[in-house]
Coordinates of C-alpha atoms and ligand atoms in Angstrom, one line a residue:
X1 CA 6.6 10.4 -18.0
X2 CA 8.7 7.7 -16.5
X3 CA 12.5 8.2 -16.5
X4 CA 15.0 5.4 -16.2
X5 CA 18.2 5.6 -14.1
X6 CA 20.7 2.8 -14.8
X7 CA 23.3 2.1 -12.1
X8 CA 26.4 0.1 -13.0
X9 CA 29.5 -0.7 -10.9
X10 CA 33.1 -0.8 -11.7
X11 CA 36.6 -1.6 -10.4
X12 CA 35.6 -4.1 -7.7
X13 CA 32.4 -5.7 -6.4
X14 CA 30.9 -5.0 -2.9
X15 CA 31.0 -1.2 -3.3
X16 CA 27.5 -1.0 -2.0
X17 CA 25.7 -0.4 -5.3
X18 CA 22.4 -1.6 -3.8
X19 CA 22.6 0.9 -1.0
X20 CA 23.7 3.6 -3.4
X21 CA 20.6 2.9 -5.6
X22 CA 18.3 2.7 -2.5
X23 CA 19.7 6.0 -1.3
X24 CA 19.1 7.8 -4.6
X25 CA 15.6 6.3 -4.5
X26 CA 15.0 7.8 -1.1
X27 CA 16.4 11.2 -2.2
X28 CA 14.1 11.4 -5.2
X29 CA 11.2 10.4 -3.0
X30 CA 12.1 13.1 -0.6
X31 CA 11.8 15.5 -3.5
X32 CA 8.2 14.3 -4.0
X33 CA 8.8 11.8 -6.9
X34 CA 7.4 8.3 -7.2
X35 CA 10.1 5.7 -7.5
X36 CA 10.5 2.0 -8.1
X37 CA 13.8 0.1 -8.0
X38 CA 14.8 -2.9 -10.0
X39 CA 17.7 -5.3 -10.1
X40 CA 19.1 -7.1 -13.1
X41 CA 21.4 -9.9 -12.2
X42 CA 23.7 -11.4 -14.8
X43 CA 24.0 -14.9 -13.3
X44 CA 22.4 -17.9 -15.0
X45 CA 20.3 -19.1 -12.1
X46 CA 16.6 -18.3 -12.8
X47 CA 16.5 -16.7 -9.3
X48 CA 18.7 -16.9 -6.2
X49 CA 16.3 -19.2 -4.5
X50 CA 18.4 -22.3 -5.2
X51 CA 21.7 -20.7 -4.3
X52 CA 23.6 -21.3 -1.1
X53 CA 23.6 -18.4 1.3
X54 CA 27.4 -18.6 1.2
X55 CA 27.3 -17.8 -2.5
X56 CA 24.7 -15.2 -2.6
X57 CA 23.7 -14.0 0.9
X58 CA 20.1 -13.7 1.9
X59 CA 17.3 -14.5 -0.4
X60 CA 14.8 -11.6 -0.2
X61 CA 11.2 -12.7 -0.6
X62 CA 8.5 -10.3 -1.9
X63 CA 4.8 -10.2 -1.1
X64 CA 4.0 -11.8 -4.5
X65 CA 6.3 -14.7 -3.7
X66 CA 9.5 -13.9 -5.7
X67 CA 12.8 -15.1 -4.4
X68 CA 15.1 -12.2 -5.1
X69 CA 18.5 -10.5 -4.5
X70 CA 19.1 -9.0 -1.1
X71 CA 19.4 -5.6 -2.7
X72 CA 15.7 -5.6 -3.0
X73 CA 15.6 -5.5 0.7
X74 CA 17.7 -2.3 0.8
X75 CA 15.3 -0.8 -1.8
X76 CA 12.3 -1.6 0.3
X77 CA 13.7 -0.5 3.6
X78 CA 14.9 2.8 2.2
X79 CA 11.9 3.7 0.1
X80 CA 9.1 1.7 1.7
X81 CA 7.9 0.7 -1.7
X82 CA 7.1 -3.1 -1.7
X83 CA 9.1 -4.9 -4.3
X84 CA 7.5 -7.2 -6.8
X85 CA 8.4 -10.2 -9.0
X86 CA 8.7 -7.7 -11.9
X87 CA 11.5 -5.9 -10.1
X88 CA 14.0 -8.7 -10.2
X89 CA 15.4 -10.5 -13.2
X90 CA 18.4 -12.7 -14.0
X91 CA 20.0 -13.9 -17.2
X92 CA 18.5 -17.3 -16.3
X93 CA 15.0 -15.9 -16.4
X94 CA 15.6 -13.9 -19.5
X95 CA 16.9 -17.0 -21.4
X96 CA 14.1 -19.2 -20.1
X97 CA 11.6 -16.7 -21.6
X98 CA 13.5 -16.5 -24.9
X99 CA 13.9 -20.2 -25.2
X100 CA 10.2 -20.9 -24.3
X101 CA 9.2 -18.4 -27.0
X102 CA 11.5 -20.2 -29.5
X103 CA 10.0 -23.5 -28.7
X104 CA 6.5 -22.1 -29.2
X105 CA 7.6 -20.9 -32.6
X106 CA 7.1 -17.3 -31.8
X107 CA 10.2 -16.2 -33.7
X108 CA 8.7 -17.5 -37.0
X109 CA 11.7 -19.3 -38.2
X110 CA 14.2 -16.6 -37.4
X111 CA 17.6 -17.2 -35.9
X112 CA 17.4 -16.4 -32.2
X113 CA 20.3 -14.2 -31.1
X114 CA 21.6 -12.3 -28.2
X115 CA 21.1 -9.1 -30.1
X116 CA 18.2 -8.4 -30.7
X117 CA 16.2 -11.2 -29.0
X118 CA 17.9 -11.4 -25.6
X119 CA 18.4 -7.6 -25.4
X120 CA 14.8 -7.1 -26.5
X121 CA 13.6 -9.4 -23.6
X122 CA 15.8 -7.4 -21.2
X123 CA 14.4 -4.1 -22.5
X124 CA 10.9 -5.4 -22.2
X125 CA 11.5 -6.4 -18.6
X126 CA 13.0 -3.0 -17.7
X127 CA 9.9 -1.2 -19.0
X128 CA 7.2 -3.8 -17.9
X129 CA 4.8 -3.2 -15.0
X130 CA 5.4 0.5 -14.9
X131 CA 2.4 2.7 -14.1
X132 CA 2.7 6.2 -12.8
X133 CA 6.3 6.1 -11.5
X134 CA 8.4 9.2 -12.1
X135 CA 11.6 7.2 -11.9
X136 CA 12.6 3.5 -12.4
X137 CA 16.0 2.9 -11.0
X138 CA 17.7 -0.2 -12.5
X139 CA 20.7 -1.6 -10.9
X140 CA 22.9 -3.9 -13.0
X141 CA 24.5 -6.6 -10.8
X142 CA 28.1 -7.5 -11.2
X143 CA 31.0 -5.3 -12.3
X144 CA 31.5 -3.8 -15.7
X145 CA 33.8 -6.1 -17.7
X146 CA 32.1 -9.3 -16.7
X147 CA 31.2 -11.5 -19.6
X148 CA 27.7 -12.2 -18.2
X149 CA 26.7 -8.5 -17.9
X150 CA 27.3 -7.7 -21.6
X151 CA 23.7 -8.3 -22.8
X152 CA 22.4 -6.1 -20.0
X153 CA 24.8 -3.3 -20.8
X154 CA 23.9 -3.5 -24.4
X155 CA 20.2 -3.4 -23.6
X156 CA 20.5 -0.3 -21.5
X157 CA 22.8 1.3 -24.1
X158 CA 20.0 0.7 -26.7
X159 CA 17.4 2.1 -24.3
X160 CA 19.5 5.3 -23.8
X161 CA 19.5 5.7 -27.5
X162 CA 15.8 5.0 -28.0
X163 CA 14.4 7.0 -25.1
X164 CA 17.0 9.8 -25.2
X165 CA 18.7 11.9 -22.5
X166 CA 15.5 13.3 -21.3
X167 CA 14.3 9.9 -20.1
X168 CA 17.6 8.0 -19.3
X169 CA 20.6 8.6 -17.1
X170 CA 23.6 6.4 -16.6
X171 CA 25.3 6.4 -13.2
X172 CA 28.5 4.5 -12.5
X173 CA 29.8 3.6 -9.1
X174 CA 33.6 3.1 -8.8
X175 CA 36.3 3.1 -6.2
X176 CA 39.1 5.6 -5.5
X177 CA 41.6 3.6 -3.4
X178 CA 44.1 5.3 -1.1
X179 CA 47.5 3.7 -1.6
X180 CA 49.2 4.1 1.7
X181 CA 52.8 3.3 0.5
X182 CA 52.5 6.3 -1.9
X183 CA 50.3 8.3 0.4
X184 CA 48.0 9.0 -2.5
X185 CA 44.5 8.5 -3.8
X186 CA 44.4 6.8 -7.2
X187 CA 41.9 7.7 -9.9
X188 CA 43.3 5.3 -12.5
X189 CA 41.0 2.4 -11.7
X190 CA 38.0 4.7 -12.2
X191 CA 39.4 6.0 -15.5
X192 CA 39.8 2.4 -16.7
X193 CA 36.3 1.4 -15.6
X194 CA 34.8 4.3 -17.4
X195 CA 36.8 3.5 -20.5
X196 CA 35.4 -0.1 -20.4
X197 CA 31.9 1.4 -20.2
X198 CA 32.7 3.8 -23.1
X199 CA 33.9 0.8 -25.1
X200 CA 30.4 -0.6 -24.8
X201 CA 28.9 2.6 -25.9
X202 CA 27.8 4.0 -22.5
X203 CA 28.9 7.4 -21.4
X204 CA 28.2 7.8 -17.7
X205 CA 26.4 11.0 -16.7
X206 CA 27.2 10.7 -13.1
X207 CA 30.1 9.1 -11.3
X208 CA 29.8 8.0 -7.8
X209 CA 33.2 7.5 -6.3
X210 CA 33.6 5.4 -3.1
X211 CA 36.4 6.8 -1.1
X212 CA 37.6 6.6 2.5
X213 CA 38.6 10.3 2.8
X214 CA 37.6 13.6 1.3
X215 CA 38.2 13.9 -2.5
X216 CA 40.6 16.7 -3.3
X217 CA 39.4 19.2 -5.9
X218 CA 42.4 18.4 -8.1
X219 CA 41.4 14.7 -8.2
X220 CA 37.8 15.6 -8.9
X221 CA 38.9 17.7 -11.9
X222 CA 41.1 15.0 -13.2
X223 CA 38.4 12.4 -13.0
X224 CA 36.0 14.8 -14.8
X225 CA 38.5 15.4 -17.5
X226 CA 39.5 11.8 -18.2
X227 CA 36.0 10.4 -17.9
X228 CA 34.2 13.1 -19.8
X229 CA 31.9 13.9 -17.0
X230 CA 31.1 17.4 -15.6
X231 CA 33.0 18.2 -12.4
X232 CA 29.8 18.6 -10.4
X233 CA 28.7 15.2 -11.6
X234 CA 31.7 13.5 -10.0
X235 CA 30.2 12.7 -6.6
X236 CA 32.4 11.4 -3.7
X237 CA 30.7 8.7 -1.8
X238 CA 32.6 8.7 1.5
X239 CA 32.5 5.9 4.0
X240 CA 30.0 6.7 6.8
X241 CA 29.3 5.3 10.3
X242 CA 25.7 4.3 9.7
X243 CA 23.9 3.4 6.4
X244 CA 21.2 5.8 7.3
X245 CA 23.7 8.6 6.8
X246 CA 24.1 7.6 3.1
X247 CA 21.1 9.5 1.7
X248 CA 22.2 12.6 3.7
X249 CA 25.8 12.5 2.5
X250 CA 24.8 11.9 -1.1
X251 CA 22.5 14.9 -0.9
X252 CA 25.2 17.1 0.6
X253 CA 27.5 16.1 -2.3
X254 CA 24.8 17.1 -4.8
X255 CA 23.6 13.8 -6.1
X256 CA 19.9 14.5 -6.3
X257 CA 20.5 17.9 -7.7
X258 CA 22.6 16.5 -10.5
X259 CA 19.9 14.0 -11.3
X260 CA 17.3 16.7 -11.5
X261 CA 19.6 18.9 -13.5
X262 CA 20.1 16.1 -16.0
X263 CA 16.4 15.7 -16.5
X264 CA 15.7 19.4 -16.4
X265 CA 13.6 19.1 -13.3
X266 CA 13.4 22.0 -10.8
X267 CA 16.3 22.0 -8.4
X268 CA 15.6 25.0 -6.2
X269 CA 13.3 23.2 -3.7
X270 CA 15.4 21.2 -1.2
X271 CA 14.2 17.7 -0.4
X272 CA 12.8 17.0 3.0
X273 CA 15.4 14.7 4.7
X274 CA 14.2 15.2 8.3
X275 CA 13.3 11.5 8.8
X276 CA 16.9 10.6 7.9
X277 CA 18.4 13.1 10.2
X278 CA 16.2 11.8 13.0
X279 CA 17.2 8.2 12.5
X280 CA 20.9 9.0 12.3
X281 CA 20.6 10.9 15.5
X282 CA 18.9 8.0 17.3
X283 CA 21.5 5.5 16.0
X284 CA 24.4 7.7 17.1
X285 CA 23.1 8.4 20.6
X286 CA 21.6 5.2 22.1
X287 CA 20.8 5.1 25.8
X288 CA 21.9 1.6 26.4
X289 CA 23.0 -1.6 24.8
X290 CA 21.7 -5.2 24.6
X291 CA 23.4 -8.3 23.3
X292 CA 21.5 -10.7 21.1
X293 CA 22.9 -14.1 20.2
X294 CA 22.1 -15.1 16.6
X295 CA 22.5 -18.9 16.5
X296 CA 22.7 -19.9 12.9
X297 CA 24.6 -21.9 10.4
X298 CA 25.8 -19.2 7.9
X299 CA 27.1 -16.8 10.5
X300 CA 30.5 -16.4 8.8
X301 CA 28.8 -14.5 6.0
X302 CA 26.8 -11.6 7.5
X303 CA 25.0 -11.0 4.2
X304 CA 23.2 -14.3 4.7
X305 CA 21.2 -12.6 7.4
X306 CA 21.0 -9.1 6.0
X307 CA 17.3 -8.3 6.6
X308 CA 17.6 -9.9 10.0
X309 CA 20.4 -7.8 11.3
X310 CA 18.7 -4.7 9.9
X311 CA 15.4 -5.6 11.6
X312 CA 17.3 -6.1 14.9
X313 CA 18.8 -2.7 14.5
X314 CA 15.4 -1.3 13.8
X315 CA 14.2 -2.9 17.1
X316 CA 17.1 -1.2 18.8
X317 CA 16.2 2.2 17.3
X318 CA 12.6 1.8 18.5
X319 CA 13.9 1.1 22.0
X320 CA 16.8 3.7 21.9
X321 CA 19.4 1.0 22.4
X322 CA 22.3 -0.3 20.5
X323 CA 21.9 -3.9 19.5
X324 CA 25.1 -5.9 19.7
X325 CA 25.0 -9.1 17.8
X326 CA 26.9 -12.2 18.9
X327 CA 27.0 -14.5 15.9
X328 CA 27.2 -18.1 17.1
X329 CA 27.7 -21.1 14.8
X330 CA 25.2 -23.5 16.1
X331 CA 27.5 -26.5 15.5
X332 CA 29.6 -25.3 18.4
X333 CA 27.0 -26.5 20.8
X334 CA 27.7 -30.0 19.7
X335 CA 31.1 -29.7 21.3
X336 CA 30.9 -27.0 23.9
X337 CA 28.6 -26.1 26.7
X338 CA 25.6 -23.9 25.7
X339 CA 25.6 -21.9 28.9
X340 CA 29.2 -20.7 28.4
X341 CA 28.1 -19.0 25.1
X342 CA 24.7 -17.9 26.1
X343 CA 24.8 -17.0 29.7
X344 CA 25.6 -13.3 29.2
X345 CA 23.2 -12.6 26.3
X346 CA 19.9 -10.7 26.7
X347 CA 18.1 -12.5 23.9
X348 CA 18.5 -15.5 21.6
X349 CA 17.4 -15.6 18.0
X350 CA 17.4 -18.7 15.9
X351 CA 16.9 -17.6 12.3
X352 CA 15.7 -19.4 9.1
X353 CA 17.8 -22.3 8.0
X354 CA 17.9 -25.5 5.9
X355 CA 19.2 -29.0 6.5
X356 CA 20.3 -31.1 9.4
X357 CA 23.8 -29.7 9.9
X358 CA 23.8 -27.5 13.0
X359 CA 20.2 -28.3 13.9
X360 CA 21.0 -30.0 17.2
X361 CA 22.8 -26.8 18.4
X362 CA 19.7 -24.7 17.6
X363 CA 17.5 -27.1 19.5
X364 CA 19.8 -26.7 22.5
X365 CA 19.7 -22.9 22.2
X366 CA 15.9 -23.1 22.3
X367 CA 16.1 -25.3 25.4
X368 CA 18.5 -23.0 27.1
X369 CA 16.2 -20.0 26.4
X370 CA 13.1 -21.8 27.6
X371 CA 14.6 -23.2 30.8
X372 CA 16.5 -20.0 31.7
X373 CA 13.7 -17.5 30.9
X374 CA 15.9 -15.8 28.3
X375 CA 13.9 -14.0 25.5
X376 CA 13.8 -16.3 22.5
X377 CA 12.8 -15.5 18.9
X378 CA 12.6 -18.4 16.5
X379 CA 12.1 -17.5 12.9
X380 CA 10.9 -20.2 10.5
X381 CA 13.5 -23.0 11.1
X382 CA 14.0 -21.4 14.5
X383 CA 10.3 -22.0 15.3
X384 CA 10.5 -25.5 14.0
X385 CA 13.5 -26.3 16.2
X386 CA 11.7 -24.8 19.2
X387 CA 8.7 -27.1 18.6
X388 CA 11.0 -30.1 18.3
X389 CA 12.7 -29.1 21.5
X390 CA 9.3 -28.9 23.3
X391 CA 8.3 -32.3 21.9
X392 CA 11.5 -34.0 23.0
X393 CA 12.1 -32.4 26.3
X394 CA 8.7 -31.5 27.7
X395 CA 6.4 -34.1 26.2
X396 CA 9.2 -36.8 26.2
X397 CA 9.0 -37.7 22.5
X398 CA 12.7 -38.2 22.4
X399 CA 13.0 -39.0 18.7
X400 CA 10.8 -36.0 17.6
X401 CA 12.2 -34.6 14.4
X402 CA 11.4 -33.1 11.0
X403 CA 11.1 -35.0 7.8
X404 CA 13.5 -32.5 6.3
X405 CA 16.2 -34.6 8.0
X406 CA 14.9 -37.9 6.6
X407 CA 12.1 -40.4 7.5
X408 CA 11.1 -40.2 11.2
X409 CA 8.5 -42.0 13.3
X410 CA 7.7 -38.8 15.2
X411 CA 7.3 -36.1 12.5
X412 CA 6.6 -33.1 14.7
X413 CA 7.6 -31.0 11.6
X414 CA 6.7 -32.4 8.2
X415 CA 6.7 -31.7 4.5
X416 CA 3.8 -29.6 3.4
X417 CA 2.1 -31.4 0.5
X418 CA -1.0 -29.2 0.2
X419 CA -1.9 -25.7 1.1
X420 CA -4.2 -22.9 -0.1
X421 CA -2.9 -19.9 -2.0
X422 CA -5.7 -17.4 -2.8
X423 CA -8.4 -19.6 -4.3
X424 CA -6.1 -22.3 -5.4
X425 CA -4.8 -25.5 -3.8
X426 CA -1.0 -25.9 -4.1
X427 CA 0.3 -29.4 -4.2
X428 CA 3.8 -30.7 -3.7
X429 CA 5.5 -34.1 -3.7
X430 CA 8.7 -35.4 -2.3
X431 CA 11.5 -35.2 -4.9
X432 CA 9.8 -32.4 -7.0
X433 CA 11.7 -29.5 -8.4
X434 CA 13.4 -27.4 -5.8
X435 CA 13.3 -24.0 -7.5
X436 CA 10.4 -21.7 -6.7
X437 CA 8.3 -24.4 -5.2
X438 CA 8.3 -23.5 -1.5
X439 CA 5.4 -21.8 0.2
X440 CA 6.5 -18.3 -0.8
X441 CA 5.3 -14.8 -0.3
X442 CA 2.6 -13.2 1.7
X443 CA 0.0 -15.3 3.5
X444 CA -2.5 -14.3 6.1
X445 CA -2.4 -15.5 9.6
X446 CA -5.1 -15.3 12.3
X447 CA -3.9 -14.4 15.8
X448 CA -5.5 -16.0 18.8
X449 CA -7.2 -13.5 21.2
X450 CA -5.5 -12.9 24.5
X451 CA -2.0 -14.1 23.4
X452 CA 1.2 -12.2 23.5
X453 CA 1.4 -11.9 19.7
X454 CA -2.1 -10.5 19.5
X455 CA -1.1 -7.8 22.0
X456 CA 2.2 -7.1 20.1
X457 CA 0.5 -6.7 16.7
X458 CA -2.7 -5.1 18.1
X459 CA -4.5 -6.9 15.3
X460 CA -6.5 -10.0 14.7
X461 CA -5.2 -10.9 11.2
X462 CA -1.8 -10.2 9.9
X463 CA 0.0 -10.8 6.6
X464 CA 3.6 -11.9 6.6
X465 CA 6.1 -13.3 4.0
X466 CA 7.0 -17.0 3.9
X467 CA 9.6 -19.2 2.5
X468 CA 9.4 -22.8 3.7
X469 CA 8.7 -26.3 2.6
X470 CA 8.1 -27.9 6.0
X471 CA 5.5 -27.1 8.7
X472 CA 4.7 -27.9 12.3
X473 CA 2.5 -31.0 12.3
X474 CA -1.0 -30.0 13.6
X475 CA -1.6 -33.5 14.9
X476 CA 0.8 -32.8 17.7
X477 CA -1.2 -29.7 18.8
X478 CA -3.0 -31.4 21.7
X479 CA 0.2 -32.6 23.3
X480 CA 2.1 -29.4 22.7
X481 CA -0.9 -27.5 24.2
X482 CA -0.7 -29.6 27.3
X483 CA 3.1 -28.9 27.4
X484 CA 2.3 -25.2 27.6
X485 CA 3.1 -24.2 24.0
X486 CA 0.3 -22.2 22.6
X487 CA -0.4 -22.1 18.8
X488 CA -1.1 -18.4 18.8
X489 CA -1.2 -17.8 15.1
X490 CA -2.8 -20.1 12.5
X491 CA -3.4 -20.0 8.7
X492 CA -7.0 -18.8 8.0
X493 CA -8.1 -22.4 7.2
X494 CA -6.8 -23.4 10.6
X495 CA -4.5 -26.1 9.2
X496 CA -1.0 -24.6 9.3
X497 CA 0.5 -23.5 12.6
X498 CA 2.1 -20.1 11.9
X499 CA 3.1 -18.9 15.4
X500 CA 3.8 -20.5 18.8
X501 CA 4.5 -19.0 22.3
X502 CA 4.9 -19.9 25.9
X503 CA 2.5 -17.7 27.9
X504 CA 4.4 -18.2 31.1
X505 CA 7.8 -17.3 29.7
X506 CA 9.0 -13.7 29.6
X507 CA 9.3 -13.7 25.8
X508 CA 9.4 -16.9 23.7
X509 CA 7.9 -16.7 20.3
X510 CA 8.3 -18.8 17.2
X511 CA 7.1 -17.7 13.8
X512 CA 6.9 -19.7 10.6
X513 CA 7.3 -16.6 8.4
X514 CA 10.0 -14.0 8.0
X515 CA 9.0 -10.8 9.8
X516 CA 12.5 -9.3 9.2
X517 CA 11.6 -8.9 5.5
X518 CA 9.0 -6.2 6.3
X519 CA 10.9 -4.2 9.0
X520 CA 12.0 -0.7 8.0
X521 CA 14.1 1.8 9.9
X522 CA 11.2 4.2 9.9
X523 CA 8.7 1.5 10.7
X524 CA 10.3 -1.1 12.9
X525 CA 8.5 -4.5 12.9
X526 CA 6.4 -4.9 16.0
X527 CA 7.9 -8.3 16.8
X528 CA 11.4 -6.9 16.7
X529 CA 10.5 -3.9 18.7
X530 CA 8.9 -6.1 21.3
X531 CA 11.8 -8.7 21.3
X532 CA 14.4 -5.9 21.9
X533 CA 12.2 -4.4 24.6
X534 CA 12.2 -7.9 26.3
X535 CA 16.0 -8.0 25.9
X536 CA 16.3 -4.5 27.5
X537 CA 14.3 -5.9 30.4
X538 CA 16.5 -9.0 30.6
X539 CA 19.7 -6.8 30.6
X540 CA 18.5 -5.2 33.8
X541 CA 18.2 -8.7 35.4
X542 CA 21.6 -10.2 34.5
Ligands
LIG601 N1 14.0 -25.6 6.2 C1 12.8 -25.2 6.7 C2 11.6 -25.4 5.7 O1 11.8 -25.5 4.6 C3 12.8 -23.8 7.2 C4 12.9 -22.8 6.1 C5 13.4 -21.4 6.6 O2 13.8 -21.3 7.7 N2 13.2 -20.4 5.7 O3 10.5 -25.4 6.1

């Protein structure tokens, strides 16, 4: 029997609902249950793929090629369960489905309405593609009180009614602020938020209260009383020093026990949290520190590179070092000397990116890394810029560029117009729709024997997740080969360059895919482990 846990948020956004959901998923897993996590986002975009990273943060790509919310990254990192297209839905997608049905005449002349048609579509989504999971955790994006989230809240209210208490649980995350002028914690915002939820017909079963200090028993009692929740089900979610501590803290506060109690599941057997204790221990006691420069365009918003910073931390955990990140806006290299910013770092990473702004700075960062023997990791756009750098500065093709920036006589990187997905040929043209049309999701890549990447992976064929529209132009391979840049990973049909490296550089690797999306704290990605190891080595030199 699959049970559904709905997670809503109140008071303010950014309380870490995604981490909260992911942590509960990990706790239920540690009790031996099979879980899957889902995100329902109330915005009107069909998916976040077309949104600016400034608006939305990172776009997390699944194996099956869905462009989703970054919370799915938390889910996957904390539970190890690969997310799927069916784990992410937005108002835009729900409405597209409903309207397409209406156009087909499926509603047989009926008036199409939010209730029941839109809410039915949401309920269908929540229950779709479920097999033998014990729990489906559904996080509702946004904050209770937003106009956009109303149909979602109505849909989960209905499900609560239809499936009953034995199969549904409502969890609400709020904030208990400390007002320094009064020297007091305030429970009123939580009371209001729950009232709002009650007004929509939802009585939360468990309240998670974000708080920066211990919650006094009197406040706990007060919240329980006013919000009509048992005292034991008011769970303080205190700030912690590392995100890996979150499952442990929630367990200590009784979260998983309360969930089991609600569903009348056995509570006497403690979950096995050893792997979380181990990781927290390693994060808290590193044996050294390395500095990595992340040279990108969206560096003001750390959420734009969420999986990347996590993966770098995983690489640090694997090497027992703390990884300090120097976020550098690549545009700065158009005005200031590169060396001044990069001389002290132990590794340079140029992440994924789009568009011409800031690109020259990234090319310069790649040049600096190549010439100065500093470990360089180019991811997607970061690989493309490294190839353009080689074409310009080693081969001498001074106007080498990518067609992403406009027409060029030397398209070292060009638009992909055709590629193979499974047994099908995908075709794209200039000026086609932008949404969902990139080369997305998991694709295989063959590694060339004897190369550094083959050694790092210890495998001949790998599968990694992609999200790109442009590609290194295979026609320049002979020249780049001669320049010392090896095409060490290729698509199985041998047409698309997936990885490049310089064999005579300490560590210079470019990858067309996004390895950061598959890295997990308990299973650091081999490329990140190896990159940080190279940075540790570099730190001993400088
Ligand atoms: N803009 C480049 C492309 O579309 C790189 C994309 C990326 O870095 N994810 O190919």
